[in-house]
Amino acid sequence: MSNIPEKMKALVAYAPGDYRLEMVPTPRATGDEVIIKVEGCGVCAGDVKAYHGAARFWGGEGNPPYIKAPVIPGHEFVGIVVEVGPDQKEFQVGDRVVSDQIVPCWECKFCKTGRYWMCQKHDVYGFQNNVNGGMAEYMRLPHGSLKYKVPKDLPVEKALLIEPYACSKHCVDRANIGNEDFVVLSGAGTLGLGMVGAIRKRNPATLVVLDMNNLRLQKAKEFGADIVLNPREVNVVEKIMEMTDGYGCDIYIEATGHPSSVKQGLEMIRKMGTFVEFSVFGELTTVDWSIISDTKELNLFGAHLSPYCYESVIKWIADGSLPTDGVVTHKFSLDDWKKAFEIAGSGADNSIKVAIIPGM
Ligand SMILES: [Zn+2]
Ligand SMILES: [Zn+2]
């Protein structure tokens, strides 16, 4: 396709705090690769934490470096195919696509046994420079990537939520919710709001959502939470104990990324309950670990990425059964990336999901 420009505008991450808007060579397709023109790319909490230099991403504090810089950030993208390699048989120019944020190696122990989301190599778009992300005008979906078609009439604000909502669904699947369960979800950011819809589909007896931000709580209510509580305003541990005859909640899903929410969850969960940890933390969490063993014999699960979730989530966002209205609150051009990161990081201006729209 000759109408692809030689160079494109892209945000390039060099080091913590050192992100630059540059003109870089536009990727081209070989083999079965696919090149998309990026319609939009959400700014994830992880992108903001990486920008601010979290050890989890750049190394230090016992972490190996995860980011391979210079890299173009962004894994919450959607785009239109503008070029396919000669071996690509499934996707064509003009298709609208998203891709699992991890590009599996298909050779490691995990990939070979169907657990590709825990791939040992762990190439995730926007963190390693062999799999550059969506904060650019164009982007390569490399060999081995998992791609899905997106209905063309789905507004971009909804299409941008496919990746985060797929992570929400996987996390909720880990909780294995039954229809007699009293569920507490801590955190009503984009991922939490995606979880509200996914939890509703499992029809629990009660869903309580906690957040410090009343506007987000209002949204959670609108999306299907039975009860919403603000830990700044009420003693949420006491409240949950009251509502459960002193037993505590059956299931606690942690989606805030704040250590205090972990501690609070361990306090309000019942004996033999299920605790699911979704978040990525910017600091270490200190709790009495013996609650998990001696006091409560808990089931403790982690949740990472969104294996086998995209197809359902695309369908459910499109048919409205996963509510999305008003989640994308802000859109910025690539030129205004700094403002986008600032607002996404601070939650200022009543923001929930902030997106970068390269064509803006
Ligand atoms: Zn993300
Ligand atoms: Zn692998």
Coordinates of C-alpha atoms and ligand atoms in Angstrom, one line a residue, residues 44-47 75-76 163-164 167 191 353, ligand 1:
C44 CA -3.8 2.5 31.2
A45 CA -2.9 3.0 34.9
G46 CA 0.1 0.9 34.1
D47 CA 1.2 3.3 31.4
H75 CA -1.9 -1.7 24.7
E76 CA -5.6 -0.5 24.7
E163 CA -8.9 -4.6 26.2
P164 CA -9.6 -3.4 29.7
C167 CA -9.1 -8.1 31.7
L191 CA -11.4 -2.1 35.1
K353 CA -10.8 6.4 30.9
Ligands
ZN1 ZN -3.9 -1.9 30.7

